[in-house]
C-alpha positions as a printed NumPy array, in Angstrom:
array([[-23.425,  13.075, -44.353],
       [-19.866,  12.351, -43.348],
       [-18.865,  10.569, -40.144],
       [-17.652,  12.515, -37.123],
       [-14.189,  13.975, -37.198],
       [-12.432,  15.013, -34.027],
       [ -9.261,  15.596, -36.049],
       [ -8.542,  19.139, -37.135],
       [ -6.301,  17.997, -39.994],
       [ -6.915,  20.337, -42.903],
       [ -7.031,  17.617, -45.551],
       [ -9.772,  15.53 , -43.868],
       [-12.641,  17.384, -45.479],
       [-11.029,  17.385, -48.923],
       [-10.209,  13.681, -48.896],
       [-13.608,  12.625, -47.606],
       [-15.528,  14.724, -50.13 ],
       [-13.475,  13.241, -52.973],
       [-14.052,   9.685, -51.691],
       [-17.781,  10.281, -51.421],
       [-18.033,  11.501, -55.025],
       [-16.323,   8.367, -56.346],
       [-18.59 ,   5.805, -54.687],
       [-20.978,   3.836, -56.911],
       [-23.53 ,   1.717, -55.058],
       [-24.412,  -1.701, -56.473],
       [-27.146,  -3.833, -54.884],
       [-28.466,  -7.321, -55.574],
       [-32.144,  -7.153, -56.511],
       [-33.871, -10.362, -55.408],
       [-36.716,  -9.763, -57.839],
       [-34.516,  -9.608, -60.944],
       [-31.824, -11.903, -59.497],
       [-29.108,  -9.511, -60.589],
       [-26.765,  -6.936, -59.12 ],
       [-27.55 ,  -3.479, -60.407],
       [-26.377,   0.095, -60.034],
       [-28.476,   1.883, -57.444],
       [-30.151,   5.099, -58.549],
       [-32.706,   6.412, -56.053],
       [-36.037,   7.712, -57.258],
       [-35.139,  10.995, -55.587],
       [-31.62 ,  11.465, -54.243],
       [-32.953,  14.071, -51.843],
       [-35.38 ,  11.538, -50.388],
       [-33.956,   7.994, -50.452],
       [-36.498,   5.578, -48.948],
       [-36.008,   2.113, -47.438],
       [-38.546,  -0.143, -45.713],
       [-37.534,  -3.279, -43.798],
       [-39.831,  -5.827, -42.187],
       [-39.295,  -5.778, -38.442],
       [-40.017,  -8.249, -35.638],
       [-43.237,  -9.759, -34.357],
       [-43.019,  -8.687, -30.734],
       [-44.037, -11.602, -28.527],
       [-40.658, -12.636, -27.09 ],
       [-37.096, -11.385, -26.84 ],
       [-35.161, -11.172, -30.109],
       [-32.778, -14.081, -30.752],
       [-29.509, -13.889, -32.67 ],
       [-31.284, -14.735, -35.932],
       [-33.636, -11.762, -35.537],
       [-30.634,  -9.449, -35.278],
       [-29.178, -10.347, -38.676],
       [-31.533,  -8.285, -40.889],
       [-31.266,  -5.405, -38.431],
       [-27.484,  -5.291, -38.806],
       [-27.545,  -5.907, -42.572],
       [-29.883,  -3.014, -43.271],
       [-28.261,  -0.807, -40.662],
       [-25.062,  -1.075, -42.711],
       [-27.009,  -0.103, -45.835],
       [-28.677,   2.765, -43.942],
       [-25.249,   4.045, -42.89 ],
       [-23.962,   3.841, -46.473],
       [-26.961,   5.688, -47.898],
       [-26.683,   8.402, -45.253],
       [-22.999,   8.718, -45.972],
       [-23.5  ,   9.149, -49.716],
       [-26.725,  11.154, -49.847],
       [-26.677,  12.906, -46.46 ],
       [-28.526,  11.945, -43.308],
       [-31.285,  14.472, -43.994],
       [-32.028,  12.83 , -47.326],
       [-32.438,   9.198, -46.27 ],
       [-35.514,   7.717, -44.577],
       [-35.578,   4.208, -43.145],
       [-38.741,   2.574, -41.805],
       [-38.733,  -0.7  , -39.849],
       [-42.052,  -1.834, -38.417],
       [-43.159,  -3.675, -35.318],
       [-45.837,  -6.327, -35.815],
       [-47.782,  -5.934, -32.58 ],
       [-50.982,  -7.724, -33.616],
       [-50.46 , -11.414, -34.311],
       [-51.74 , -14.839, -33.233],
       [-48.445, -15.587, -31.464],
       [-48.908, -12.483, -29.339],
       [-52.49 , -13.504, -28.58 ],
       [-51.305, -16.961, -27.538],
       [-48.643, -15.465, -25.27 ],
       [-51.249, -13.241, -23.609],
       [-53.595, -16.177, -22.977],
       [-50.75 , -18.325, -21.642],
       [-49.316, -15.717, -19.269],
       [-52.453, -13.808, -18.33 ],
       [-50.753, -10.537, -19.276],
       [-52.325,  -7.93 , -21.525],
       [-51.316,  -7.779, -25.177],
       [-50.12 ,  -4.185, -24.816],
       [-48.005,  -5.08 , -21.786],
       [-46.323,  -7.869, -23.731],
       [-45.738,  -5.829, -26.887],
       [-44.506,  -2.716, -25.061],
       [-42.03 ,  -4.759, -23.052],
       [-40.803,  -6.697, -26.081],
       [-40.403,  -3.557, -28.189],
       [-38.322,  -1.924, -25.451],
       [-36.167,  -5.049, -25.256],
       [-35.695,  -5.029, -29.006],
       [-34.662,  -1.382, -29.134],
       [-32.2  ,  -1.867, -26.281],
       [-30.716,  -5.09 , -27.673],
       [-30.277,  -3.722, -31.193],
       [-28.641,  -0.559, -29.867],
       [-26.199,  -2.745, -27.926],
       [-25.176,  -4.259, -31.279],
       [-24.306,  -0.818, -32.656],
       [-27.403,  -0.192, -34.767],
       [-28.79 ,   3.24 , -35.529],
       [-32.453,   3.876, -34.812],
       [-34.5  ,   3.949, -38.046],
       [-36.224,   7.16 , -39.11 ],
       [-39.61 ,   5.498, -38.557],
       [-40.602,   2.591, -36.311],
       [-44.338,   2.198, -36.969],
       [-46.469,  -0.252, -35.004],
       [-49.112,  -2.2  , -36.914],
       [-51.797,  -1.251, -34.382],
       [-51.225,   2.421, -35.19 ],
       [-52.183,   1.872, -38.847],
       [-55.46 ,  -0.04 , -38.636],
       [-57.406,   2.741, -40.394],
       [-54.921,   2.698, -43.292],
       [-55.264,  -1.083, -43.575],
       [-59.065,  -0.875, -43.61 ],
       [-58.888,   1.783, -46.333],
       [-56.55 ,  -0.356, -48.432],
       [-58.878,  -3.344, -48.082],
       [-61.804,  -1.21 , -49.243],
       [-59.822,  -0.15 , -52.315],
       [-58.878,  -3.738, -53.172],
       [-62.519,  -4.781, -52.876],
       [-63.711,  -1.854, -54.99 ],
       [-61.212,  -2.682, -57.753],
       [-62.173,  -6.378, -57.755],
       [-58.89 ,  -7.761, -56.447],
       [-60.434,  -9.019, -53.198],
       [-63.687, -10.592, -52.059],
       [-65.674, -11.021, -48.858],
       [-66.52 , -14.385, -47.314],
       [-67.764, -15.197, -43.815],
       [-66.663, -11.834, -42.361],
       [-63.255, -12.188, -43.991],
       [-61.708, -10.018, -46.681],
       [-59.568, -12.173, -48.974],
       [-57.144, -11.256, -51.759],
       [-57.749, -13.226, -54.971],
       [-54.284, -14.226, -56.116],
       [-55.261, -15.148, -59.67 ],
       [-56.334, -11.544, -60.275],
       [-52.701, -10.453, -60.147],
       [-50.709, -11.677, -63.156],
       [-47.327, -10.939, -61.625],
       [-47.799, -13.221, -58.632],
       [-44.715, -15.39 , -58.155],
       [-42.172, -13.124, -59.863],
       [-40.299, -12.434, -56.626],
       [-39.972, -16.065, -55.545],
       [-39.695, -17.309, -59.126],
       [-42.267, -20.051, -58.663],
       [-45.597, -20.913, -60.228],
       [-48.81 , -21.006, -58.225],
       [-48.676, -24.806, -58.268],
       [-45.104, -24.868, -56.952],
       [-45.902, -22.333, -54.252],
       [-48.927, -24.27 , -53.07 ],
       [-46.907, -27.443, -52.558],
       [-45.745, -27.314, -48.959],
       [-46.508, -23.603, -48.686],
       [-47.366, -21.765, -45.512],
       [-50.947, -21.033, -46.573],
       [-54.157, -21.367, -44.653],
       [-56.556, -23.77 , -46.388],
       [-60.13 , -22.73 , -45.647],
       [-63.515, -23.577, -47.219],
       [-64.415, -19.894, -47.703],
       [-61.454, -19.299, -50.026],
       [-61.916, -19.489, -53.799],
       [-58.339, -20.747, -54.102],
       [-56.075, -22.118, -51.343],
       [-53.432, -19.56 , -52.347],
       [-55.748, -16.605, -51.675],
       [-54.654, -14.776, -48.547],
       [-56.443, -13.027, -45.711],
       [-56.63 ,  -9.248, -45.601],
       [-59.064,  -9.061, -42.663],
       [-60.484, -11.687, -40.322],
       [-63.035, -11.737, -37.483],
       [-61.872, -11.624, -33.859],
       [-63.278, -13.532, -30.917],
       [-64.082, -11.944, -27.585],
       [-60.651, -12.87 , -26.178],
       [-58.734, -11.533, -29.215],
       [-57.72 ,  -8.006, -30.209],
       [-60.016,  -6.379, -32.703],
       [-61.325,  -3.207, -34.298],
       [-64.643,  -2.245, -35.794],
       [-64.685,  -2.428, -39.583],
       [-67.172,  -2.668, -42.479],
       [-66.762,  -6.452, -42.148],
       [-67.459,  -6.604, -38.445],
       [-65.251,  -6.692, -35.38 ],
       [-61.904,  -8.118, -36.412],
       [-58.218,  -7.613, -37.102],
       [-55.928,  -7.389, -40.136],
       [-54.151, -10.245, -41.821],
       [-50.377, -10.283, -41.603],
       [-49.453,  -9.077, -45.091],
       [-51.604,  -5.954, -45.391],
       [-49.816,  -4.156, -42.566],
       [-46.514,  -3.545, -44.372],
       [-48.225,  -2.401, -47.562],
       [-50.389,   0.041, -45.629],
       [-47.559,   1.378, -43.487],
       [-45.073,   1.829, -46.329],
       [-47.717,   3.571, -48.45 ],
       [-48.623,   5.927, -45.619],
       [-44.985,   6.779, -44.865],
       [-43.433,   6.778, -48.335],
       [-46.26 ,   6.771, -50.85 ],
       [-46.963,   4.192, -53.538],
       [-43.353,   3.968, -54.752],
       [-40.082,   3.804, -52.839],
       [-36.523,   2.619, -53.335],
       [-35.662,  -0.461, -51.268],
       [-37.602,  -3.14 , -49.402],
       [-35.618,  -5.521, -47.219],
       [-36.056,  -8.466, -44.902],
       [-35.029, -12.032, -44.22 ],
       [-35.137, -14.591, -47.011],
       [-37.816, -16.493, -45.097],
       [-40.187, -13.586, -45.779],
       [-39.827, -13.66 , -49.573],
       [-42.77 , -16.068, -49.748],
       [-45.495, -15.634, -48.828],
       [-45.141, -12.28 , -47.05 ],
       [-43.259, -10.214, -49.616],
       [-44.945, -11.9  , -52.557],
       [-48.3  , -10.909, -51.066],
       [-47.154,  -7.386, -50.31 ],
       [-46.215,  -6.925, -53.96 ],
       [-49.55 ,  -8.286, -55.163],
       [-51.792,  -6.084, -53.036],
       [-49.675,  -2.941, -53.435],
       [-49.108,  -3.218, -57.187],
       [-52.789,  -3.919, -57.786],
       [-53.508,  -0.475, -56.366],
       [-50.434,   1.474, -57.454],
       [-49.536,  -0.147, -60.76 ],
       [-46.995,  -2.773, -61.78 ],
       [-44.052,  -0.358, -61.489],
       [-45.069,   0.884, -58.058],
       [-44.044,  -0.235, -54.58 ],
       [-40.396,  -1.216, -53.944],
       [-37.928,  -0.765, -56.797],
       [-35.298,  -3.066, -55.271],
       [-35.873,  -6.115, -53.075],
       [-33.093,  -7.3  , -50.772],
       [-33.068, -10.436, -48.624],
       [-30.547, -11.685, -46.11 ],
       [-29.919, -15.417, -45.749],
       [-30.712, -17.302, -42.566],
       [-28.592, -17.962, -39.487],
       [-27.846, -21.385, -38.036],
       [-25.884, -22.481, -34.977],
       [-23.067, -25.016, -35.344],
       [-24.502, -26.09 , -38.683],
       [-28.015, -26.676, -37.325],
       [-31.225, -24.71 , -37.435],
       [-31.887, -22.79 , -34.245],
       [-34.335, -24.585, -31.987],
       [-35.226, -24.379, -28.313],
       [-35.311, -28.183, -28.199],
       [-31.661, -28.295, -29.365],
       [-30.678, -25.713, -26.751],
       [-29.06 , -23.54 , -29.426],
       [-31.646, -20.777, -29.272],
       [-30.306, -17.665, -27.52 ],
       [-30.415, -13.893, -27.613],
       [-27.74 , -11.218, -28.029],
       [-28.648, -10.055, -24.509],
       [-27.683, -13.433, -23.055],
       [-24.288, -13.323, -24.781],
       [-23.627,  -9.75 , -23.682],
       [-24.582, -10.665, -20.12 ],
       [-21.973, -13.439, -20.328],
       [-19.282, -10.869, -21.116],
       [-19.185, -10.735, -24.927],
       [-19.209,  -7.167, -26.227],
       [-21.931,  -6.005, -28.604],
       [-19.226,  -4.887, -31.043],
       [-17.692,  -8.364, -31.136],
       [-21.112,  -9.844, -31.873],
       [-21.59 ,  -7.292, -34.634],
       [-18.262,  -8.391, -36.121],
       [-19.531, -11.979, -36.251],
       [-22.458, -10.846, -38.396],
       [-20.302,  -8.606, -40.598],
       [-17.791, -11.394, -41.263],
       [-20.259, -13.304, -43.482],
       [-21.855, -11.773, -46.58 ],
       [-25.539, -11.115, -46.025],
       [-26.605, -13.287, -48.972],
       [-24.804, -16.34 , -47.561],
       [-25.996, -18.472, -44.635],
       [-24.331, -17.467, -41.377],
       [-23.104, -20.379, -39.26 ],
       [-22.838, -19.116, -35.683],
       [-20.201, -20.823, -33.562],
       [-18.609, -20.13 , -30.202],
       [-15.213, -20.128, -31.927],
       [-16.293, -17.284, -34.21 ],
       [-17.552, -15.273, -31.263],
       [-14.265, -15.733, -29.381],
       [-12.147, -14.908, -32.45 ],
       [-14.101, -11.734, -33.179],
       [-13.967, -10.66 , -29.544],
       [-10.168, -10.98 , -29.758],
       [-10.111,  -8.941, -32.973],
       [-12.325,  -6.257, -31.545],
       [-10.258,  -5.996, -28.346],
       [ -7.096,  -5.529, -30.416],
       [ -8.674,  -2.838, -32.597],
       [-10.211,  -1.082, -29.623],
       [ -6.801,  -0.821, -27.942],
       [ -5.295,   0.587, -31.135],
       [ -7.886,   3.32 , -31.621],
       [ -8.548,   4.134, -27.955],
       [ -6.516,   7.364, -27.899],
       [ -6.488,   8.057, -31.615],
       [ -8.068,  10.92 , -33.491],
       [-10.567,  10.035, -36.204],
       [ -9.345,  10.092, -39.772],
       [-11.466,   9.321, -42.819],
       [-13.328,   6.2  , -43.812],
       [-11.07 ,   4.057, -45.961],
       [-11.964,   4.197, -49.64 ],
       [-11.49 ,   0.435, -49.823],
       [-13.932,  -0.091, -46.944],
       [-16.447,   2.208, -48.601],
       [-16.119,   0.482, -51.956],
       [-16.57 ,  -2.911, -50.327],
       [-19.795,  -1.847, -48.621],
       [-21.017,  -0.092, -51.762],
       [-20.55 ,  -3.369, -53.668],
       [-23.703,  -5.08 , -52.397],
       [-22.69 ,  -4.754, -48.749],
       [-19.545,  -6.844, -48.986],
       [-18.86 ,  -6.699, -45.257],
       [-16.303,  -9.572, -45.221],
       [-14.146,  -7.592, -47.653],
       [-14.627,  -4.458, -45.551],
       [-13.434,  -6.352, -42.457],
       [-10.418,  -7.626, -44.412],
       [ -9.603,  -4.008, -45.275],
       [ -9.909,  -3.115, -41.585],
       [ -7.276,  -5.745, -40.805],
       [ -4.993,  -4.128, -43.41 ],
       [ -5.47 ,  -0.702, -41.839],
       [ -4.576,  -2.104, -38.429],
       [ -1.499,  -3.916, -39.782],
       [ -0.277,  -0.842, -41.673],
       [ -0.649,   1.394, -38.631],
       [ -3.242,   3.663, -40.23 ],
       [ -5.068,   3.969, -36.929],
       [ -6.975,   7.183, -37.627],
       [ -8.654,   5.718, -40.704],
       [ -9.167,   2.418, -38.879],
       [-11.156,   4.321, -36.264],
       [-13.187,   6.251, -38.827],
       [-13.922,   3.081, -40.778],
       [-14.931,   1.249, -37.62 ],
       [-17.304,   4.038, -36.616],
       [-18.821,   3.901, -40.113],
       [-19.418,   0.163, -39.686],
       [-21.023,   0.648, -36.267],
       [-18.025,  -0.372, -34.159],
       [-15.917,   1.271, -31.449],
       [-18.077,   2.134, -28.502],
       [-21.34 ,   1.651, -30.383],
       [-20.841,   5.086, -31.887],
       [-24.382,   5.115, -33.187],
       [-24.663,   8.794, -32.347],
       [-22.328,   9.661, -35.192],
       [-25.208,  11.124, -37.159],
       [-27.28 ,  12.439, -34.295],
       [-28.935,  15.804, -34.729],
       [-28.498,  18.328, -31.961],
       [-31.079,  20.995, -31.275],
       [-29.664,  24.457, -31.869],
       [-31.155,  27.904, -31.609],
       [-32.351,  29.879, -34.591],
       [-29.472,  32.348, -34.008],
       [-26.953,  29.489, -34.213],
       [-28.495,  28.184, -37.417],
       [-28.405,  31.673, -38.929],
       [-24.723,  31.96 , -37.974],
       [-23.982,  28.649, -39.718],
       [-25.766,  29.773, -42.882],
       [-23.931,  33.123, -42.717],
       [-20.547,  31.392, -42.513],
       [-21.467,  29.099, -45.401],
       [-22.207,  32.184, -47.489],
       [-18.903,  33.752, -46.45 ],
       [-17.071,  30.639, -47.599],
       [-18.937,  30.613, -50.909],
       [-18.137,  34.293, -51.459],
       [-14.467,  33.668, -50.612],
       [-14.327,  30.93 , -53.235],
       [-15.947,  33.156, -55.845],
       [-13.357,  35.89 , -55.333],
       [-10.604,  33.222, -55.221],
       [ -9.69 ,  34.007, -51.636],
       [ -8.772,  30.407, -50.954],
       [ -6.931,  31.231, -47.716],
       [-10.17 ,  32.527, -46.184],
       [-12.177,  29.6  , -47.611],
       [ -9.696,  27.122, -46.092],
       [ -9.738,  28.989, -42.773],
       [-13.52 ,  28.638, -42.608],
       [-13.41 ,  24.98 , -43.621],
       [-10.844,  24.138, -40.946],
       [-12.795,  26.177, -38.436],
       [-15.921,  24.158, -39.175],
       [-14.033,  20.938, -38.458],
       [-12.601,  22.259, -35.196],
       [-16.052,  23.452, -34.07 ],
       [-17.621,  20.056, -34.754],
       [-19.663,  21.244, -37.739],
       [-19.559,  18.458, -40.326],
       [-20.147,  19.587, -43.889],
       [-20.217,  17.844, -47.227],
       [-20.262,  19.705, -50.52 ],
       [-22.587,  18.023, -53.005],
       [-23.864,  18.961, -56.433],
       [-27.085,  20.066, -54.738],
       [-25.417,  22.26 , -52.119],
       [-23.954,  21.789, -48.669],
       [-25.147,  18.921, -46.469],
       [-24.294,  19.572, -42.83 ],
       [-24.802,  18.211, -39.332],
       [-23.392,  18.614, -35.835],
       [-21.058,  16.302, -33.981],
       [-21.534,  15.497, -30.302],
       [-18.709,  17.912, -29.383],
       [-20.106,  20.814, -31.416],
       [-18.953,  24.174, -29.982],
       [-20.867,  27.257, -31.137],
       [-18.245,  29.589, -29.589],
       [-15.615,  28.302, -32.019],
       [-17.944,  29.206, -34.883],
       [-18.547,  32.663, -33.466],
       [-14.768,  33.241, -33.521],
       [-14.806,  32.695, -37.293],
       [-16.944,  35.751, -38.042]])
């Protein structure tokens, strides 16, 4: 769906619809190591899954990078295909050894820790201008689905039982290593794998493991225990989207072993062409050229920076100023420079109406999320004095007052919905009889009432702005 328009300019709708039709999305597929044209499996149901945080402590600035990267993609997909036709799932890992360790160290319950951390995460990511995903599943809510998936892998011979563990046998899946592009021998060297005597091969990974009395656990066919790390995302994505969906994203550090293992267990059950069609990975973040570390005192959260007076929008600009597939070097100078830029833009657009999203900004984002180019185009808009389109483009990118409600859905009565459908039919009938004056009157009336519409080949996609006024629609009858 299109962004919000407070402007009643009659050409806004026309220009935006034309721009939308011309956009071609290209994305870099980590699995094929190539940039390809994006064609969703079903353009009426575009599906994206992104690995979310393990919730044992407050998110640091590195944790925020994939959130912002895939929020930009989410916004683009919603813009092109309509908000009702795009689903985005980002999970919370709320069962993990780090969480257990935090509970033992602090004496707090696991649920208390995870609930608090999840609330922090939601608040902090909103402060950076991110939309809420369509789904935010917690691992602990999908234990039954994980147990079922383990049973299926055992039944098909891709997994085995040993000492109350369920273990995936890597050599049973021929495609293992295609994502990371490494052989089993290369992956084993220095890999983050648990070597255990009950494994047939050190590369085999845990699907289920026993729990002690002081650890979280659930009853299963293999005794009281808990899931391994990798099975959760496969089970959750399958339950939400089915065996096949469009995009899977996450940080580059997850490509191996997490994503490699997800592919193995999911494709063994759904077929080689199942699971995610495109894999996307953002590069890592470092601070002043060094890896983040608490011992180096360069380990901090967005919340700390915002509390020090930096705006969430300025922080978002720091992330957007580096392409997601390049390492991001975080410096105080960059933060200060982007705060200055944001302040200047904010002053320019403060009392401006909203125009349309710049075609150059859209094309930059559609070209594998080229956010640095999009920001360069924003500078051009500001310099040229095109303030209305600067504001619209900034809202599209998640800037200017954290306008994350730009696609929010308002609850309306059945009578109001019937009126909207009635007016749509009137406009269609006016077009058929070539009464373009009446068709334009209705279109302009929709804009003034805060009813955002987008004509597509499959019909009208519509949603309501925050200043939607049903009385203005009633006057159109």
